[in-house]
Short mmCIF file of N, CA and C in Angstrom, two decimals:
data_model
loop_
_atom_site.label_atom_id
_atom_site.label_comp_id
_atom_site.label_asym_id
_atom_site.label_seq_id
_atom_site.Cartn_x
_atom_site.Cartn_y
_atom_site.Cartn_z
N UNK P 12 128.79 75.48 104.11
CA UNK P 12 128.44 76.87 103.96
C UNK P 12 127.31 77.04 102.92
N UNK P 13 127.36 76.27 101.83
CA UNK P 13 126.33 76.36 100.81
C UNK P 13 124.97 75.99 101.39
N UNK P 14 124.94 74.96 102.24
CA UNK P 14 123.69 74.51 102.84
C UNK P 14 123.11 75.60 103.74
N UNK P 15 123.96 76.26 104.52
CA UNK P 15 123.54 77.33 105.41
C UNK P 15 122.97 78.50 104.59
N UNK P 16 123.62 78.86 103.51
CA UNK P 16 123.16 79.95 102.65
C UNK P 16 121.81 79.61 102.03
N UNK P 17 121.66 78.38 101.57
CA UNK P 17 120.40 77.94 101.00
C UNK P 17 119.27 78.03 102.02
N UNK P 18 119.55 77.60 103.25
CA UNK P 18 118.54 77.68 104.31
C UNK P 18 118.15 79.13 104.60
N UNK P 19 119.13 80.03 104.58
CA UNK P 19 118.83 81.45 104.81
C UNK P 19 117.96 82.02 103.69
N UNK P 20 118.25 81.63 102.47
CA UNK P 20 117.45 82.10 101.34
C UNK P 20 116.02 81.60 101.45
N UNK P 21 115.86 80.33 101.76
CA UNK P 21 114.51 79.75 101.92
C UNK P 21 113.76 80.45 103.05
N UNK P 22 114.42 80.68 104.16
CA UNK P 22 113.81 81.37 105.29
C UNK P 22 113.39 82.79 104.90
N UNK P 23 114.25 83.49 104.20
CA UNK P 23 113.92 84.86 103.77
C UNK P 23 112.72 84.88 102.85
N UNK P 24 112.66 83.94 101.91
CA UNK P 24 111.51 83.87 101.00
C UNK P 24 110.23 83.58 101.77
N UNK P 25 110.28 82.62 102.69
CA UNK P 25 109.09 82.27 103.47
C UNK P 25 108.61 83.45 104.31
N UNK P 26 109.54 84.16 104.93
CA UNK P 26 109.16 85.31 105.74
C UNK P 26 108.57 86.42 104.89
N UNK P 27 109.14 86.67 103.72
CA UNK P 27 108.62 87.74 102.87
C UNK P 27 107.24 87.39 102.34
N UNK P 28 106.99 86.13 102.03
CA UNK P 28 105.67 85.72 101.59
C UNK P 28 104.66 85.93 102.70
N UNK P 29 105.01 85.54 103.92
CA UNK P 29 104.09 85.72 105.05
C UNK P 29 103.85 87.18 105.37
N UNK P 30 104.86 88.03 105.19
CA UNK P 30 104.69 89.45 105.47
C UNK P 30 103.76 90.10 104.45
N UNK P 31 103.76 89.59 103.21
CA UNK P 31 102.93 90.17 102.16
C UNK P 31 101.53 89.57 102.16
N UNK P 32 101.36 88.40 102.72
CA UNK P 32 100.06 87.73 102.71
C UNK P 32 99.12 88.40 103.71
N UNK P 33 97.83 88.34 103.43
CA UNK P 33 96.85 88.95 104.32
C UNK P 33 96.73 88.17 105.62
N UNK P 34 96.51 86.87 105.54
CA UNK P 34 96.44 85.97 106.69
C UNK P 34 95.35 86.25 107.70
N UNK P 35 94.60 87.31 107.55
CA UNK P 35 93.47 87.59 108.43
C UNK P 35 92.34 88.20 107.60
N UNK P 36 91.14 88.02 108.09
CA UNK P 36 89.98 88.69 107.51
C UNK P 36 89.51 89.70 108.55
N UNK P 37 89.57 90.95 108.18
CA UNK P 37 89.14 92.02 109.08
C UNK P 37 88.31 93.01 108.29
N UNK P 38 87.23 93.52 108.90
CA UNK P 38 86.40 94.48 108.18
C UNK P 38 87.14 95.80 107.97
N UNK P 39 87.14 96.30 106.74
CA UNK P 39 87.74 97.62 106.51
C UNK P 39 86.96 98.69 107.27
N UNK P 40 87.61 99.78 107.55
CA UNK P 40 86.98 100.88 108.28
C UNK P 40 85.75 101.38 107.53
N UNK P 41 84.69 101.64 108.28
CA UNK P 41 83.48 102.20 107.71
C UNK P 41 82.39 101.19 107.41
N UNK P 42 82.68 99.90 107.62
CA UNK P 42 81.70 98.85 107.36
C UNK P 42 81.31 98.17 108.67
N UNK P 43 80.09 97.67 108.72
CA UNK P 43 79.71 96.84 109.85
C UNK P 43 80.56 95.56 109.79
N UNK P 44 80.59 94.81 110.86
CA UNK P 44 81.50 93.67 110.97
C UNK P 44 81.28 92.62 109.88
N UNK P 45 80.07 92.10 109.76
CA UNK P 45 79.84 91.03 108.78
C UNK P 45 79.99 91.53 107.34
N UNK P 46 79.46 92.69 107.06
CA UNK P 46 79.60 93.25 105.71
C UNK P 46 81.07 93.54 105.43
N UNK P 47 81.76 94.09 106.40
CA UNK P 47 83.18 94.39 106.22
C UNK P 47 84.01 93.15 105.97
N UNK P 48 83.69 92.07 106.68
CA UNK P 48 84.40 90.81 106.43
C UNK P 48 84.15 90.33 105.00
N UNK P 49 82.91 90.46 104.53
CA UNK P 49 82.60 90.07 103.15
C UNK P 49 83.36 90.95 102.17
N UNK P 50 83.41 92.24 102.41
CA UNK P 50 84.17 93.16 101.53
C UNK P 50 85.64 92.75 101.50
N UNK P 51 86.20 92.42 102.65
CA UNK P 51 87.61 91.99 102.70
C UNK P 51 87.83 90.74 101.85
N UNK P 52 86.90 89.80 101.94
CA UNK P 52 87.04 88.55 101.17
C UNK P 52 86.82 88.80 99.68
N UNK P 53 85.84 89.61 99.33
CA UNK P 53 85.61 89.95 97.92
C UNK P 53 86.84 90.64 97.33
N UNK P 54 87.39 91.58 98.08
CA UNK P 54 88.57 92.31 97.58
C UNK P 54 89.79 91.41 97.48
N UNK P 55 89.94 90.48 98.42
CA UNK P 55 91.06 89.54 98.34
C UNK P 55 90.96 88.69 97.08
N UNK P 56 89.78 88.15 96.82
CA UNK P 56 89.59 87.34 95.61
C UNK P 56 89.82 88.16 94.36
N UNK P 57 89.27 89.36 94.32
CA UNK P 57 89.43 90.22 93.15
C UNK P 57 90.90 90.53 92.90
N UNK P 58 91.64 90.80 93.96
CA UNK P 58 93.06 91.11 93.78
C UNK P 58 93.83 89.89 93.28
N UNK P 59 93.45 88.70 93.71
CA UNK P 59 94.12 87.49 93.22
C UNK P 59 93.81 87.22 91.76
N UNK P 60 92.55 87.42 91.37
CA UNK P 60 92.19 87.28 89.96
C UNK P 60 92.95 88.32 89.14
N UNK P 61 92.94 89.55 89.61
CA UNK P 61 93.62 90.64 88.88
C UNK P 61 95.10 90.35 88.71
N UNK P 62 95.76 89.92 89.77
CA UNK P 62 97.20 89.61 89.67
C UNK P 62 97.46 88.49 88.66
N UNK P 63 96.52 87.56 88.52
CA UNK P 63 96.68 86.46 87.58
C UNK P 63 96.62 86.91 86.13
N UNK P 64 95.90 88.00 85.87
CA UNK P 64 95.63 88.37 84.48
C UNK P 64 96.15 89.73 84.04
N UNK P 65 96.56 90.58 84.96
CA UNK P 65 96.81 91.98 84.63
C UNK P 65 97.90 92.21 83.59
N UNK P 66 98.77 91.27 83.38
CA UNK P 66 99.86 91.46 82.41
C UNK P 66 99.70 90.59 81.16
N UNK P 67 98.49 90.13 80.91
CA UNK P 67 98.28 89.25 79.77
C UNK P 67 98.44 89.99 78.44
N UNK P 68 98.99 89.28 77.49
CA UNK P 68 99.05 89.77 76.11
C UNK P 68 97.70 89.49 75.47
N UNK P 69 97.44 90.16 74.34
CA UNK P 69 96.12 90.04 73.71
C UNK P 69 95.77 88.60 73.34
N UNK P 70 96.74 87.84 72.84
CA UNK P 70 96.43 86.46 72.47
C UNK P 70 96.04 85.62 73.69
N UNK P 71 96.55 85.99 74.87
CA UNK P 71 96.19 85.29 76.09
C UNK P 71 94.78 85.68 76.56
N UNK P 72 94.45 86.96 76.46
CA UNK P 72 93.13 87.46 76.85
C UNK P 72 92.05 86.80 76.00
N UNK P 73 92.34 86.57 74.72
CA UNK P 73 91.35 86.07 73.77
C UNK P 73 91.44 84.57 73.49
N UNK P 74 92.32 83.87 74.17
CA UNK P 74 92.50 82.44 73.93
C UNK P 74 91.22 81.67 74.27
N UNK P 75 90.87 80.73 73.38
CA UNK P 75 89.75 79.82 73.63
C UNK P 75 90.31 78.42 73.84
N UNK P 76 90.02 77.84 74.96
CA UNK P 76 90.48 76.50 75.28
C UNK P 76 89.86 75.47 74.32
N UNK P 77 88.59 75.65 74.00
CA UNK P 77 87.90 74.81 73.02
C UNK P 77 86.69 75.57 72.50
N UNK P 78 85.91 74.95 71.64
CA UNK P 78 84.78 75.64 71.00
C UNK P 78 83.65 76.01 71.96
N UNK P 79 83.61 75.43 73.13
CA UNK P 79 82.57 75.75 74.12
C UNK P 79 83.08 76.60 75.28
N UNK P 80 84.34 76.96 75.23
CA UNK P 80 84.95 77.70 76.34
C UNK P 80 84.66 79.19 76.23
N UNK P 81 85.09 79.91 77.24
CA UNK P 81 84.99 81.37 77.25
C UNK P 81 86.39 81.95 77.36
N UNK P 82 86.55 83.11 76.80
CA UNK P 82 87.84 83.82 76.84
C UNK P 82 88.03 84.42 78.24
N UNK P 83 89.27 84.63 78.61
CA UNK P 83 89.56 85.21 79.93
C UNK P 83 88.94 86.59 80.06
N UNK P 84 89.04 87.41 79.04
CA UNK P 84 88.42 88.74 79.09
C UNK P 84 86.92 88.64 79.34
N UNK P 85 86.27 87.72 78.65
CA UNK P 85 84.82 87.53 78.83
C UNK P 85 84.51 87.06 80.25
N UNK P 86 85.36 86.22 80.81
CA UNK P 86 85.13 85.75 82.18
C UNK P 86 85.25 86.89 83.19
N UNK P 87 86.21 87.79 82.98
CA UNK P 87 86.34 88.94 83.88
C UNK P 87 85.08 89.80 83.78
N UNK P 88 84.61 90.03 82.56
CA UNK P 88 83.39 90.81 82.38
C UNK P 88 82.18 90.08 82.98
N UNK P 89 82.19 88.77 82.91
CA UNK P 89 81.14 87.95 83.52
C UNK P 89 81.11 88.16 85.04
N UNK P 90 82.28 88.23 85.66
CA UNK P 90 82.34 88.49 87.10
C UNK P 90 81.76 89.86 87.43
N UNK P 91 82.08 90.86 86.60
CA UNK P 91 81.54 92.20 86.81
C UNK P 91 80.02 92.19 86.63
N UNK P 92 79.53 91.49 85.61
CA UNK P 92 78.10 91.44 85.33
C UNK P 92 77.34 90.74 86.46
N UNK P 93 77.90 89.68 86.98
CA UNK P 93 77.27 88.97 88.09
C UNK P 93 77.19 89.87 89.31
N UNK P 94 78.27 90.55 89.59
CA UNK P 94 78.29 91.47 90.73
C UNK P 94 77.28 92.60 90.52
N UNK P 95 77.21 93.12 89.32
CA UNK P 95 76.25 94.19 89.00
C UNK P 95 74.81 93.69 89.20
N UNK P 96 74.54 92.47 88.76
CA UNK P 96 73.20 91.91 88.94
C UNK P 96 72.84 91.86 90.43
N UNK P 97 73.76 91.39 91.26
CA UNK P 97 73.46 91.28 92.69
C UNK P 97 73.37 92.65 93.35
N UNK P 98 74.00 93.65 92.78
CA UNK P 98 73.78 95.02 93.28
C UNK P 98 72.31 95.40 93.15
N UNK P 99 71.76 95.28 91.93
CA UNK P 99 70.37 95.71 91.74
C UNK P 99 69.41 94.76 92.45
N UNK P 100 69.75 93.50 92.51
CA UNK P 100 68.88 92.52 93.17
C UNK P 100 68.79 92.75 94.66
N UNK P 101 69.92 93.00 95.32
CA UNK P 101 69.90 93.14 96.78
C UNK P 101 69.63 94.57 97.25
N UNK P 102 70.11 95.56 96.53
CA UNK P 102 69.93 96.95 96.98
C UNK P 102 68.63 97.57 96.47
N UNK P 103 68.18 97.13 95.29
CA UNK P 103 66.98 97.72 94.72
C UNK P 103 65.84 96.71 94.58
N UNK P 104 66.08 95.46 94.97
CA UNK P 104 65.08 94.39 94.94
C UNK P 104 64.40 94.26 93.58
N UNK P 105 65.24 94.18 92.54
CA UNK P 105 64.72 94.06 91.19
C UNK P 105 65.73 93.32 90.31
N UNK P 106 65.28 92.98 89.12
CA UNK P 106 66.18 92.43 88.10
C UNK P 106 66.70 93.58 87.25
N UNK P 107 67.49 93.26 86.25
CA UNK P 107 68.00 94.29 85.35
C UNK P 107 66.85 94.98 84.61
N UNK P 108 67.02 96.26 84.39
CA UNK P 108 66.11 97.02 83.51
C UNK P 108 66.44 96.65 82.06
N UNK P 109 65.62 97.09 81.12
CA UNK P 109 65.91 96.78 79.72
C UNK P 109 67.23 97.41 79.28
N UNK P 110 67.55 98.59 79.78
CA UNK P 110 68.83 99.23 79.47
C UNK P 110 69.99 98.41 80.04
N UNK P 111 69.83 97.97 81.29
CA UNK P 111 70.88 97.15 81.92
C UNK P 111 71.01 95.79 81.23
N UNK P 112 69.88 95.23 80.78
CA UNK P 112 69.92 93.98 80.02
C UNK P 112 70.85 94.11 78.82
N UNK P 113 70.71 95.20 78.09
CA UNK P 113 71.52 95.42 76.88
C UNK P 113 73.01 95.50 77.22
N UNK P 114 73.32 96.07 78.36
CA UNK P 114 74.72 96.23 78.76
C UNK P 114 75.31 94.96 79.38
N UNK P 115 74.51 94.24 80.17
CA UNK P 115 75.07 93.20 81.03
C UNK P 115 74.71 91.76 80.69
N UNK P 116 73.64 91.51 79.95
CA UNK P 116 73.21 90.12 79.75
C UNK P 116 74.19 89.30 78.90
N UNK P 117 74.82 89.90 77.92
CA UNK P 117 75.78 89.16 77.11
C UNK P 117 76.90 88.59 77.98
N UNK P 118 77.58 89.41 78.80
CA UNK P 118 78.62 88.81 79.65
C UNK P 118 78.06 87.97 80.80
N UNK P 119 76.83 88.25 81.21
CA UNK P 119 76.25 87.44 82.28
C UNK P 119 75.98 86.02 81.79
N UNK P 120 75.45 85.90 80.60
CA UNK P 120 75.08 84.58 80.06
C UNK P 120 76.23 83.88 79.34
N UNK P 121 77.17 84.63 78.79
CA UNK P 121 78.31 84.10 78.03
C UNK P 121 77.83 83.25 76.85
N UNK P 122 78.52 82.15 76.53
CA UNK P 122 78.13 81.30 75.41
C UNK P 122 78.58 81.84 74.06
N UNK P 123 77.98 81.31 73.01
CA UNK P 123 78.39 81.64 71.63
C UNK P 123 78.33 83.13 71.31
N UNK P 124 77.25 83.85 71.67
CA UNK P 124 77.24 85.29 71.37
C UNK P 124 78.42 86.03 72.02
N UNK P 125 78.75 85.68 73.24
CA UNK P 125 79.89 86.32 73.92
C UNK P 125 81.21 85.94 73.27
N UNK P 126 81.33 84.69 72.81
CA UNK P 126 82.57 84.29 72.13
C UNK P 126 82.80 85.14 70.88
N UNK P 127 81.73 85.52 70.23
CA UNK P 127 81.85 86.32 69.00
C UNK P 127 82.09 87.80 69.29
N UNK P 128 81.49 88.33 70.35
CA UNK P 128 81.54 89.77 70.61
C UNK P 128 82.62 90.20 71.60
N UNK P 129 82.89 89.39 72.61
CA UNK P 129 83.83 89.80 73.66
C UNK P 129 85.24 89.34 73.28
N UNK P 130 85.84 90.11 72.40
CA UNK P 130 87.15 89.76 71.84
C UNK P 130 87.86 91.04 71.40
N UNK P 131 89.17 90.96 71.33
CA UNK P 131 90.01 92.06 70.83
C UNK P 131 90.02 93.30 71.70
N UNK P 132 89.83 93.12 72.98
CA UNK P 132 89.95 94.23 73.93
C UNK P 132 91.08 93.87 74.90
N UNK P 133 91.89 94.85 75.28
CA UNK P 133 92.96 94.56 76.23
C UNK P 133 92.40 94.19 77.60
N UNK P 134 93.18 93.49 78.38
CA UNK P 134 92.72 93.04 79.69
C UNK P 134 92.29 94.21 80.57
N UNK P 135 92.94 95.35 80.43
CA UNK P 135 92.56 96.51 81.25
C UNK P 135 91.15 96.99 80.96
N UNK P 136 90.67 96.77 79.75
CA UNK P 136 89.28 97.11 79.43
C UNK P 136 88.33 96.37 80.38
N UNK P 137 88.54 95.09 80.52
CA UNK P 137 87.68 94.26 81.37
C UNK P 137 87.90 94.56 82.86
N UNK P 138 89.16 94.71 83.26
CA UNK P 138 89.46 94.99 84.66
C UNK P 138 88.91 96.35 85.09
N UNK P 139 88.97 97.34 84.20
CA UNK P 139 88.44 98.68 84.54
C UNK P 139 86.94 98.63 84.78
N UNK P 140 86.23 97.85 83.98
CA UNK P 140 84.78 97.71 84.19
C UNK P 140 84.52 97.04 85.53
N UNK P 141 85.27 95.98 85.82
CA UNK P 141 85.08 95.30 87.12
C UNK P 141 85.42 96.24 88.27
N UNK P 142 86.48 97.05 88.11
CA UNK P 142 86.84 98.01 89.15
C UNK P 142 85.69 98.99 89.42
N UNK P 143 85.05 99.46 88.35
CA UNK P 143 83.93 100.40 88.49
C UNK P 143 82.77 99.75 89.22
N UNK P 144 82.45 98.52 88.86
CA UNK P 144 81.36 97.80 89.52
C UNK P 144 81.70 97.59 91.00
N UNK P 145 82.93 97.18 91.29
CA UNK P 145 83.32 96.93 92.68
C UNK P 145 83.27 98.21 93.51
N UNK P 146 83.70 99.30 92.93
CA UNK P 146 83.65 100.58 93.65
C UNK P 146 82.21 100.89 94.06
N UNK P 147 81.26 100.65 93.16
CA UNK P 147 79.85 100.88 93.46
C UNK P 147 79.35 99.89 94.52
N UNK P 148 79.76 98.63 94.42
CA UNK P 148 79.37 97.63 95.43
C UNK P 148 79.81 98.09 96.82
N UNK P 149 81.05 98.51 96.93
CA UNK P 149 81.59 98.91 98.23
C UNK P 149 80.88 100.16 98.76
N UNK P 150 80.59 101.08 97.86
CA UNK P 150 79.86 102.29 98.26
C UNK P 150 78.48 101.93 98.80
N UNK P 151 77.78 101.04 98.10
CA UNK P 151 76.44 100.62 98.54
C UNK P 151 76.49 99.82 99.83
N UNK P 152 77.45 98.89 99.94
CA UNK P 152 77.55 98.08 101.16
C UNK P 152 77.88 98.94 102.38
N UNK P 153 78.59 100.02 102.18
CA UNK P 153 78.94 100.90 103.29
C UNK P 153 77.70 101.58 103.88
N UNK P 154 76.62 101.65 103.09
CA UNK P 154 75.38 102.30 103.58
C UNK P 154 74.51 101.35 104.38
N UNK P 155 74.88 100.07 104.44
CA UNK P 155 74.06 99.06 105.10
C UNK P 155 74.73 98.56 106.38
N UNK P 156 73.94 97.86 107.21
CA UNK P 156 74.49 97.29 108.44
C UNK P 156 74.23 95.78 108.45
N UNK P 157 74.68 95.14 109.52
CA UNK P 157 74.56 93.69 109.60
C UNK P 157 73.11 93.22 109.69
N UNK P 158 72.22 94.06 110.19
CA UNK P 158 70.79 93.69 110.19
C UNK P 158 70.29 93.55 108.76
N UNK P 159 70.66 94.50 107.90
CA UNK P 159 70.29 94.40 106.48
C UNK P 159 70.94 93.16 105.86
N UNK P 160 72.20 92.92 106.21
CA UNK P 160 72.94 91.80 105.64
C UNK P 160 72.25 90.47 105.95
N UNK P 161 71.67 90.36 107.13
CA UNK P 161 71.01 89.13 107.55
C UNK P 161 69.53 89.07 107.15
N UNK P 162 69.00 90.15 106.59
CA UNK P 162 67.59 90.19 106.20
C UNK P 162 67.38 89.49 104.86
N UNK P 163 66.15 88.98 104.68
CA UNK P 163 65.76 88.34 103.42
C UNK P 163 65.77 89.36 102.29
N UNK P 164 66.19 88.92 101.13
CA UNK P 164 66.00 89.71 99.91
C UNK P 164 64.52 89.58 99.57
N UNK P 165 63.87 90.70 99.32
CA UNK P 165 62.42 90.66 99.03
C UNK P 165 62.14 89.75 97.85
N UNK P 166 61.05 89.02 97.94
CA UNK P 166 60.59 88.09 96.90
C UNK P 166 61.67 87.05 96.57
N UNK P 167 62.36 86.58 97.61
CA UNK P 167 63.45 85.63 97.40
C UNK P 167 63.56 84.71 98.60
N UNK P 168 64.19 83.57 98.40
CA UNK P 168 64.42 82.63 99.51
C UNK P 168 65.79 82.85 100.16
N UNK P 169 66.55 83.83 99.70
CA UNK P 169 67.90 84.06 100.24
C UNK P 169 67.96 85.35 101.04
N UNK P 170 68.94 85.41 101.93
CA UNK P 170 69.18 86.68 102.60
C UNK P 170 70.32 87.40 101.87
N UNK P 171 70.52 88.66 102.21
CA UNK P 171 71.55 89.47 101.55
C UNK P 171 72.94 88.89 101.75
N UNK P 172 73.18 88.33 102.93
CA UNK P 172 74.48 87.71 103.19
C UNK P 172 74.73 86.57 102.21
N UNK P 173 73.76 85.70 102.03
CA UNK P 173 73.94 84.58 101.10
C UNK P 173 74.15 85.09 99.68
N UNK P 174 73.41 86.12 99.29
CA UNK P 174 73.56 86.67 97.93
C UNK P 174 75.00 87.11 97.69
N UNK P 175 75.58 87.81 98.65
CA UNK P 175 76.95 88.30 98.47
C UNK P 175 77.98 87.19 98.68
N UNK P 176 77.65 86.21 99.48
CA UNK P 176 78.49 85.00 99.56
C UNK P 176 78.53 84.33 98.18
N UNK P 177 77.37 84.28 97.52
CA UNK P 177 77.32 83.67 96.19
C UNK P 177 78.21 84.43 95.21
N UNK P 178 78.20 85.75 95.26
CA UNK P 178 79.09 86.55 94.40
C UNK P 178 80.54 86.16 94.68
N UNK P 179 80.88 86.02 95.95
CA UNK P 179 82.25 85.67 96.33
C UNK P 179 82.63 84.28 95.84
N UNK P 180 81.79 83.29 96.08
CA UNK P 180 82.15 81.94 95.66
C UNK P 180 82.12 81.81 94.14
N UNK P 181 81.32 82.61 93.48
CA UNK P 181 81.30 82.64 92.02
C UNK P 181 82.66 83.12 91.49
N UNK P 182 83.20 84.16 92.14
CA UNK P 182 84.51 84.67 91.76
C UNK P 182 85.59 83.62 92.00
N UNK P 183 85.49 82.91 93.10
CA UNK P 183 86.48 81.87 93.40
C UNK P 183 86.44 80.76 92.35
N UNK P 184 85.25 80.36 91.96
CA UNK P 184 85.13 79.33 90.92
C UNK P 184 85.77 79.77 89.62
N UNK P 185 85.48 80.99 89.20
CA UNK P 185 86.03 81.47 87.93
C UNK P 185 87.52 81.76 88.03
N UNK P 186 88.01 82.08 89.23
CA UNK P 186 89.45 82.25 89.40
C UNK P 186 90.15 80.94 89.05
N UNK P 187 89.62 79.82 89.51
CA UNK P 187 90.19 78.53 89.17
C UNK P 187 90.11 78.25 87.68
N UNK P 188 88.99 78.58 87.08
CA UNK P 188 88.82 78.38 85.64
C UNK P 188 89.83 79.23 84.86
N UNK P 189 90.00 80.47 85.25
CA UNK P 189 90.95 81.37 84.58
C UNK P 189 92.37 80.82 84.70
N UNK P 190 92.73 80.34 85.87
CA UNK P 190 94.08 79.80 86.05
C UNK P 190 94.31 78.53 85.23
N UNK P 191 93.28 77.72 85.09
CA UNK P 191 93.38 76.53 84.22
C UNK P 191 93.60 76.98 82.78
N UNK P 192 92.83 77.94 82.31
CA UNK P 192 92.98 78.43 80.94
C UNK P 192 94.40 78.98 80.73
N UNK P 193 94.89 79.74 81.70
CA UNK P 193 96.23 80.33 81.58
C UNK P 193 97.30 79.26 81.41
N UNK P 194 97.12 78.11 82.07
CA UNK P 194 98.09 77.04 81.94
C UNK P 194 98.05 76.39 80.55
N UNK P 195 96.96 76.57 79.83
CA UNK P 195 96.79 75.94 78.52
C UNK P 195 97.07 76.89 77.35
N UNK P 196 97.27 78.17 77.62
CA UNK P 196 97.53 79.12 76.55
C UNK P 196 98.89 78.81 75.92
N UNK P 197 98.91 78.57 74.59
CA UNK P 197 100.21 78.32 73.96
C UNK P 197 101.05 79.60 73.95
N UNK P 198 102.33 79.46 74.13
CA UNK P 198 103.20 80.64 74.09
C UNK P 198 103.42 81.05 72.64
N UNK P 199 103.47 82.33 72.42
CA UNK P 199 103.70 82.85 71.07
C UNK P 199 105.14 83.27 70.89
#
């Protein structure tokens, strides 16, 4: 009887995991097919990163793995800054303005200046900024179609699709980095 009960529990857990998992990539309503698929993938990655960090305590947000590492909060802001850069690059065909440089270059470049400045803020501070950037990304992508997505970015060797693929794979890379850092944070 114990074996049967254990099998039922395992089956129930597996079914509930599959029911909650996305398991498909489908364009959200209002987007062209290719852009919508990219939005679905970007949002899936963002939700996985968010779930990994949303309940962190301050010492976890600010933990440094070593003297050359970046804090989790800084990495979240780095993801937002990268996405913001690709917004202006692909939609406006330009780099950051001097005003945008002041706001975004520190988290975009990270390093020692970011280690000193991007500290002592709750995780929601960083996630809220990323949420704002993503909301703008989705609004802008909704105005474009797959022809735009496949077109070259002006004065560049990449097309818009590759640019947004890069944003997505950048998030995936840092998701792994964040999860590694989380495993090394000492418990308080």
